[in-house]
mmCIF file of N, CA and C in Angstrom:
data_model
loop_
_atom_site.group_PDB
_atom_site.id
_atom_site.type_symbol
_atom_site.label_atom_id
_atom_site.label_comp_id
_atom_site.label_asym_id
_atom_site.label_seq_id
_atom_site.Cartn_x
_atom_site.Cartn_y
_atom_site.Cartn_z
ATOM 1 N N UNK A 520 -5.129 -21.681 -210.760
ATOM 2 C CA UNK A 520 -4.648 -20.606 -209.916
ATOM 3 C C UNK A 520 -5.789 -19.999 -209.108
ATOM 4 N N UNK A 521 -6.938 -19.226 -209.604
ATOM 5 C CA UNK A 521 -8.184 -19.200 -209.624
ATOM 6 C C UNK A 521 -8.662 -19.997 -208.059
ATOM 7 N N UNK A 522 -8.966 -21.561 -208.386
ATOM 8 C CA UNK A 522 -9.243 -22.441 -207.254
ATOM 9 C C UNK A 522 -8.326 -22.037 -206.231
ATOM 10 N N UNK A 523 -7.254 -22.461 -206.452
ATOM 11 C CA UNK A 523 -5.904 -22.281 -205.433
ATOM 12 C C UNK A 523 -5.940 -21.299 -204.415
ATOM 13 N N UNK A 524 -6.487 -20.066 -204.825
ATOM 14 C CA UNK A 524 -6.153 -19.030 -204.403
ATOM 15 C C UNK A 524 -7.980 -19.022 -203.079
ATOM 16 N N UNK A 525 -8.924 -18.914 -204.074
ATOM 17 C CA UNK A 525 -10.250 -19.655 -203.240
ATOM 18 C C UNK A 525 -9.625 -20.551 -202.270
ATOM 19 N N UNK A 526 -9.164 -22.033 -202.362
ATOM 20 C CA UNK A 526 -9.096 -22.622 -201.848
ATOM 21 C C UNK A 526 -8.599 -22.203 -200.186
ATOM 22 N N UNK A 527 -7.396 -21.345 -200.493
ATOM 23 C CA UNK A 527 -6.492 -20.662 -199.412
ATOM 24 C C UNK A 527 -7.611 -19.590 -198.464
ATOM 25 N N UNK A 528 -8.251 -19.082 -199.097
ATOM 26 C CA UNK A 528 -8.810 -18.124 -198.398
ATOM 27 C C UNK A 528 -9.883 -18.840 -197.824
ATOM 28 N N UNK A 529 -10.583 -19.646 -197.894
ATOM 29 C CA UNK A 529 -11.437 -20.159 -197.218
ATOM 30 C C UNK A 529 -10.834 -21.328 -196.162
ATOM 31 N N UNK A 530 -9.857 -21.594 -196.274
ATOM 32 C CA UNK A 530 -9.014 -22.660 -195.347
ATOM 33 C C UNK A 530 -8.415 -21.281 -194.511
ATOM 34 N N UNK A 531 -8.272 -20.062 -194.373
ATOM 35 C CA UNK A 531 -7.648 -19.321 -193.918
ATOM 36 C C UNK A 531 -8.840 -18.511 -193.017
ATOM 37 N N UNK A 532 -10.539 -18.559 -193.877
ATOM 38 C CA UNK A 532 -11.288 -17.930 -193.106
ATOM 39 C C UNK A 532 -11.678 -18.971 -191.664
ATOM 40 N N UNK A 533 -11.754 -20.549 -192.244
ATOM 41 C CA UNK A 533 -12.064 -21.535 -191.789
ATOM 42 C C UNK A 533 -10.673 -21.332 -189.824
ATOM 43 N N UNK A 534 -9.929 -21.972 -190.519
ATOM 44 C CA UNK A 534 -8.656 -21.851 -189.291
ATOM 45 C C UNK A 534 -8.647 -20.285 -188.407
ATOM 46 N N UNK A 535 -9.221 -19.299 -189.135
ATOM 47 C CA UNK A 535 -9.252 -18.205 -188.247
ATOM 48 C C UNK A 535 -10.562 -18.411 -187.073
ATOM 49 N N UNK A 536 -11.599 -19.131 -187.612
ATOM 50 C CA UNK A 536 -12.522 -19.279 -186.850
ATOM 51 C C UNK A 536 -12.561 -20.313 -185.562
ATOM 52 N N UNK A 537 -11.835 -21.665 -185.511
ATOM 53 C CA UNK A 537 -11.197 -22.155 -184.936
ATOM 54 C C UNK A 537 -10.341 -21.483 -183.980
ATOM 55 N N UNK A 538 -9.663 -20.909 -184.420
ATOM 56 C CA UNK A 538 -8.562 -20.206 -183.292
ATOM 57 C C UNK A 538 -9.713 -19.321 -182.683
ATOM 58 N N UNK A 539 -10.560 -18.310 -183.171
ATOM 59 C CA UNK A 539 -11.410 -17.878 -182.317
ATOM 60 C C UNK A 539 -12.056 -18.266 -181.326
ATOM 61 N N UNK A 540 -12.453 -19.436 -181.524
ATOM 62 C CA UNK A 540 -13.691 -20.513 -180.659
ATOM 63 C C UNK A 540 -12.374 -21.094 -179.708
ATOM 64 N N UNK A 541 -11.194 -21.229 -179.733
ATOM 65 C CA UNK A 541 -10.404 -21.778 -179.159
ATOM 66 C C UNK A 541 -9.698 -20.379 -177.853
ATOM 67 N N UNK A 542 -9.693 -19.377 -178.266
ATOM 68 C CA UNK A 542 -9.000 -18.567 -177.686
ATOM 69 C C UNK A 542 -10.223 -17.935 -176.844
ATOM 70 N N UNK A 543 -11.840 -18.059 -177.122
ATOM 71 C CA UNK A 543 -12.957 -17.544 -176.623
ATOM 72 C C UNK A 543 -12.722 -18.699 -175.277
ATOM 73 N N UNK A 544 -12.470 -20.458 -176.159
ATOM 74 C CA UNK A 544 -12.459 -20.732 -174.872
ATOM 75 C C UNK A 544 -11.948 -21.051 -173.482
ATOM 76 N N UNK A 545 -10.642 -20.637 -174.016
ATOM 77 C CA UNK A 545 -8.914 -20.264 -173.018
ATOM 78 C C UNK A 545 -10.006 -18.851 -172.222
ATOM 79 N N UNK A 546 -10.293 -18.044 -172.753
ATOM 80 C CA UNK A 546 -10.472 -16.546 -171.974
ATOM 81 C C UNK A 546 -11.523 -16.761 -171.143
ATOM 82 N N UNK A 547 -12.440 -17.992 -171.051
ATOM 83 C CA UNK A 547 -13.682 -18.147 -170.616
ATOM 84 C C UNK A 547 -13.059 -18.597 -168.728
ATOM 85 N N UNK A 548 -11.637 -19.258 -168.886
ATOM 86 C CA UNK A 548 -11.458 -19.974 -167.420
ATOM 87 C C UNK A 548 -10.571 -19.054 -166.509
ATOM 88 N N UNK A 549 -10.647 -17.741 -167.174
ATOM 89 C CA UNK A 549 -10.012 -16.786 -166.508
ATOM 90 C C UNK A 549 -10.499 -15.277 -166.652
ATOM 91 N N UNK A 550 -10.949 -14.629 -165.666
ATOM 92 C CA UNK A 550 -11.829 -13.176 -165.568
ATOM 93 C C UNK A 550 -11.307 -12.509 -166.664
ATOM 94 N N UNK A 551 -12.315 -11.669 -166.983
ATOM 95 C CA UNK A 551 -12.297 -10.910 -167.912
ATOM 96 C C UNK A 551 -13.498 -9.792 -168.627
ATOM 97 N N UNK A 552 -12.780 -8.604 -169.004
ATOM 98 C CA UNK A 552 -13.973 -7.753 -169.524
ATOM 99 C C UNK A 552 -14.428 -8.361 -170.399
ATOM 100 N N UNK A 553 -15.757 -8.494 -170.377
ATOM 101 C CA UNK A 553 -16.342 -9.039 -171.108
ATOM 102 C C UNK A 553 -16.789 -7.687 -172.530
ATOM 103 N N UNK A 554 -16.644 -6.672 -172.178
ATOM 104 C CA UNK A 554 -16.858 -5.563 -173.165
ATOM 105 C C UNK A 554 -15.682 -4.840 -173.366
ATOM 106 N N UNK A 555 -14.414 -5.613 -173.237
ATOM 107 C CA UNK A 555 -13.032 -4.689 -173.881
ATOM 108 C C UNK A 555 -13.399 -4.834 -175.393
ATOM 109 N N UNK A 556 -12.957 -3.774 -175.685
ATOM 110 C CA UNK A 556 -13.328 -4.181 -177.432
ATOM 111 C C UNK A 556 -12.650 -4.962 -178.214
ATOM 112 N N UNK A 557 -11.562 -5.784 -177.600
ATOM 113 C CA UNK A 557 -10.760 -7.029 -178.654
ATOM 114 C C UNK A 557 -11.783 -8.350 -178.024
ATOM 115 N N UNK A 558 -12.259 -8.427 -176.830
ATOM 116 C CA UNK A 558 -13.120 -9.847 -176.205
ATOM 117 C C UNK A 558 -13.874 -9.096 -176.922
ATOM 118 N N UNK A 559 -14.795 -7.799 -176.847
ATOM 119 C CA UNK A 559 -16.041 -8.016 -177.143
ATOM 120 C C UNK A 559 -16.206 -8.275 -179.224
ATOM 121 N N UNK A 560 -14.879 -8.044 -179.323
ATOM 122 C CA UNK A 560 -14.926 -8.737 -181.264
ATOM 123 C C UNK A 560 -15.196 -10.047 -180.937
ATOM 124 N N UNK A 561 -14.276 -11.054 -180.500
ATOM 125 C CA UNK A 561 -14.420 -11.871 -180.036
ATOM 126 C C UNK A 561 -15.735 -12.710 -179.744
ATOM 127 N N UNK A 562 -16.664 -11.981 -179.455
ATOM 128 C CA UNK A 562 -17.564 -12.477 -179.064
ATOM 129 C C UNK A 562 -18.522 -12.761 -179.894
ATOM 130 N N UNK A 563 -18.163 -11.301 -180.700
ATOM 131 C CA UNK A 563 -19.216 -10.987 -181.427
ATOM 132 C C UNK A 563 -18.914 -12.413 -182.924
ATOM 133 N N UNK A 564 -17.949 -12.537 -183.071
ATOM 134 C CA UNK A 564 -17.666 -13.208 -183.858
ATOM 135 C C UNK A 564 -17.829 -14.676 -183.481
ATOM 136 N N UNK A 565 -17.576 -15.216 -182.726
ATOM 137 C CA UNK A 565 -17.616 -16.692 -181.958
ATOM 138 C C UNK A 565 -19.267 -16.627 -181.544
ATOM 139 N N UNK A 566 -20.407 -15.709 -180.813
ATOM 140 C CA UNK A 566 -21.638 -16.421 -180.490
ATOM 141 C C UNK A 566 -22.571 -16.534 -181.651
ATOM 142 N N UNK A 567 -22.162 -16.015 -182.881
ATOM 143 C CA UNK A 567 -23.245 -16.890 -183.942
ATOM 144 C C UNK A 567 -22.766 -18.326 -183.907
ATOM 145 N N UNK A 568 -21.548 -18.843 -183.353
ATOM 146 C CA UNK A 568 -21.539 -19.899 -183.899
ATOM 147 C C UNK A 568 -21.755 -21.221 -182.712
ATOM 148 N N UNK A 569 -21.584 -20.302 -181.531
ATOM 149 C CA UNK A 569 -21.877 -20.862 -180.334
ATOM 150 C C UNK A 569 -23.595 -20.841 -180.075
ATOM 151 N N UNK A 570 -24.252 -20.130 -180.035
ATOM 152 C CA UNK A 570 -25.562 -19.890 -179.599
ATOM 153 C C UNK A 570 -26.174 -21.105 -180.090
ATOM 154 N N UNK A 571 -26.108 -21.881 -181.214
ATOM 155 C CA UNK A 571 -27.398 -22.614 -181.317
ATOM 156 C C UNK A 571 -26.962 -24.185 -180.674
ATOM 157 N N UNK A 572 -25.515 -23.965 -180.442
ATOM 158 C CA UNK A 572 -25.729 -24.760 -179.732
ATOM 159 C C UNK A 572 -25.367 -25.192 -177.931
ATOM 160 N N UNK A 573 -26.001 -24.117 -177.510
ATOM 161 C CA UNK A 573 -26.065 -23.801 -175.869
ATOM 162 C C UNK A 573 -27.089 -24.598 -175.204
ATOM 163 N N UNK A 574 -28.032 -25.121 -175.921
ATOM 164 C CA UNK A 574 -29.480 -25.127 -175.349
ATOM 165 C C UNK A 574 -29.685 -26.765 -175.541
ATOM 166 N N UNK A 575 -28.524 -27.372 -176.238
ATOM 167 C CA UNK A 575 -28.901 -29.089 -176.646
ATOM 168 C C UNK A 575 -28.543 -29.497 -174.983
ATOM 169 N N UNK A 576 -27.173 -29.528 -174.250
ATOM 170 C CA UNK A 576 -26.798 -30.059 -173.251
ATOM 171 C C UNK A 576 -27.087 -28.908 -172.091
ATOM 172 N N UNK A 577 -28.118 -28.846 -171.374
ATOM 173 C CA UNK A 577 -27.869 -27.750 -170.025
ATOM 174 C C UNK A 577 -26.574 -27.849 -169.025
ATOM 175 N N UNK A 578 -25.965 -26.319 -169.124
ATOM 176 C CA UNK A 578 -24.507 -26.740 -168.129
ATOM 177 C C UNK A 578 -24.881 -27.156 -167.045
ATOM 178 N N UNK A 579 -26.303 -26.431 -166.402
ATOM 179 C CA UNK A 579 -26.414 -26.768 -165.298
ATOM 180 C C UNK A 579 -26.457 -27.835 -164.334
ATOM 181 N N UNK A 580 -26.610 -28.814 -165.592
ATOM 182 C CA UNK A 580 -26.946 -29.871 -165.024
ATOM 183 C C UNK A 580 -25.170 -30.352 -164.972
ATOM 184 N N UNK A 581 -24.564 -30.748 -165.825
ATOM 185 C CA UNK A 581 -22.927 -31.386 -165.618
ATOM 186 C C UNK A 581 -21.722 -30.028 -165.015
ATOM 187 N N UNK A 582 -22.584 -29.134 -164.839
ATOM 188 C CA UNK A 582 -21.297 -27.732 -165.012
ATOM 189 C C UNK A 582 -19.941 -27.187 -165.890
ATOM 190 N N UNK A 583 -20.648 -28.168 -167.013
ATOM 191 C CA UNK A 583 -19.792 -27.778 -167.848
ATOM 192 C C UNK A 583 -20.310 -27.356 -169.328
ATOM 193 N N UNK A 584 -19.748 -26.344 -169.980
ATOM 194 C CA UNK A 584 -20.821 -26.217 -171.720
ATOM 195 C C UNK A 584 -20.112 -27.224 -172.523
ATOM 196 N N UNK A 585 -20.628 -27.446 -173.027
ATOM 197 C CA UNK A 585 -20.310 -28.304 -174.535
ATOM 198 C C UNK A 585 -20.754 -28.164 -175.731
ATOM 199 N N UNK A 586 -21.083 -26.907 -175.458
ATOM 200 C CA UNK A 586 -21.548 -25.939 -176.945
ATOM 201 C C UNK A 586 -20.129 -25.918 -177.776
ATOM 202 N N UNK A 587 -18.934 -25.526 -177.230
ATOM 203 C CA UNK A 587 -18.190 -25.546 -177.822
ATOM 204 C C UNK A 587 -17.539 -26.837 -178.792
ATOM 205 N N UNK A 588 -17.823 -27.984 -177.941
ATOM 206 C CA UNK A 588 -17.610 -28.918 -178.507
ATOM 207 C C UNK A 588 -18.432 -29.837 -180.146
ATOM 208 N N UNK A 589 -19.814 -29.038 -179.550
ATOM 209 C CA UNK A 589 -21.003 -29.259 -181.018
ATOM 210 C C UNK A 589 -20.290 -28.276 -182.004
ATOM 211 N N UNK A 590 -20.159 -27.097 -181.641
ATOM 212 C CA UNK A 590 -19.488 -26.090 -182.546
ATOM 213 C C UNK A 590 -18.684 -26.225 -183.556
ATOM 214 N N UNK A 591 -17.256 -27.292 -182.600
ATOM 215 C CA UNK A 591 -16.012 -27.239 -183.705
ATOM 216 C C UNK A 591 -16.276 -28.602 -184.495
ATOM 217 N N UNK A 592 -17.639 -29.276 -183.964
ATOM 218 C CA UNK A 592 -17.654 -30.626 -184.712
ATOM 219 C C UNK A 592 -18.461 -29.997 -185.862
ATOM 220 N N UNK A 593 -19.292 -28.859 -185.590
ATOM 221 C CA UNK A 593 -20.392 -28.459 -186.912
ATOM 222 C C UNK A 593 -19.267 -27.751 -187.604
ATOM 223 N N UNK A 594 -18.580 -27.151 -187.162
ATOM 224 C CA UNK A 594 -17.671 -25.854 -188.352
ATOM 225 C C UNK A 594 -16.805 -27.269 -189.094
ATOM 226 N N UNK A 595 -16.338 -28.148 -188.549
ATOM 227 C CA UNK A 595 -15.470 -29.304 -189.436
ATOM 228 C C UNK A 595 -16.508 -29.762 -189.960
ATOM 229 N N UNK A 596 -17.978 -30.170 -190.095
ATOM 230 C CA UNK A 596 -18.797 -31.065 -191.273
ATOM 231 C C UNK A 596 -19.118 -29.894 -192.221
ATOM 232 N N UNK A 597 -19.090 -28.781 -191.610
ATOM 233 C CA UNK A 597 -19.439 -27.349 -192.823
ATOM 234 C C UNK A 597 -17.972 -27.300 -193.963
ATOM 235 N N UNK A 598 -16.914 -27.068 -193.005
ATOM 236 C CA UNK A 598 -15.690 -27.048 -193.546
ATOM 237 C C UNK A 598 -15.853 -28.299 -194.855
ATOM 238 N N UNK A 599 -15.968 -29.351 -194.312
ATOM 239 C CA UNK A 599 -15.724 -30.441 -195.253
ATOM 240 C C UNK A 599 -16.564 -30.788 -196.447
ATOM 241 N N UNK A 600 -17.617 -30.359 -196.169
ATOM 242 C CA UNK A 600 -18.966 -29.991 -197.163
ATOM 243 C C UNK A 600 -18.465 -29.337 -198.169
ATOM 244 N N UNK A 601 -18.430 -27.877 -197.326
ATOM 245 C CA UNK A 601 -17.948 -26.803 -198.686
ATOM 246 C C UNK A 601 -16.815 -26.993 -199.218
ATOM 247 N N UNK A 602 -15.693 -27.515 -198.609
ATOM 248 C CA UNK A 602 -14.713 -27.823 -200.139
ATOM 249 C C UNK A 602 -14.827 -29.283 -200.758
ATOM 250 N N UNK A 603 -16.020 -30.172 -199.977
ATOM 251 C CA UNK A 603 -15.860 -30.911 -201.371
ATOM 252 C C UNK A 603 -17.116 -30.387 -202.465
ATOM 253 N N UNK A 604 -17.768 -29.630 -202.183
ATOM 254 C CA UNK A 604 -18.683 -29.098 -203.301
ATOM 255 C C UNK A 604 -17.873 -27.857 -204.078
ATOM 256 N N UNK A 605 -17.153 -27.384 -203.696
ATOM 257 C CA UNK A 605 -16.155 -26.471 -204.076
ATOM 258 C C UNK A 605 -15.081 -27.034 -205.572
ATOM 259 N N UNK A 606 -14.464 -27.965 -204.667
ATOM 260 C CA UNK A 606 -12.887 -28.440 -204.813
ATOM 261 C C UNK A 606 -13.177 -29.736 -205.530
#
């Protein structure tokens, strides 16, 4: 029960973070306060996980980021790590 209940909450912290990084990056192709206080949670929550990886691919060069894309590939090898050391 114990596990079960772990298990849920970290598959629940996991999928909340996802939808974050996903909805940061829907809001990114359309204006926006960048300091309303629901984007700026948003932000605050999504650029620890974005920042380290901004700096591997320069947008400048393709015009496009792909931080996001290192991101949801690192949060799925973290994800998968911790519940099999977990679970």
């Amino acid at each position: 029960m114990t596990y079960y209940f772990l298990y849920k909450v970290l598959d629940l912290i996991f999928q909340g973070l996802y939808w974050a990084l996903m909805i940061r990056i829907l809001i990114s192709w359309v204006p926006h306060d960048r300091y309303h206080p629901i984007i700026s949670k948003l932000y605050d929550v999504t650029d620890p996980i974005l920042r380290p990886f901004q700096g591997i691919v320069p947008s400048w060069r393709f015009g496009i980021d792909f931080s996001p894309i290192f991101a949801f590939l690192a949060l799925s090898l973290v994800r998968k790590v911790v519940f099999q050391l977990l679970f």
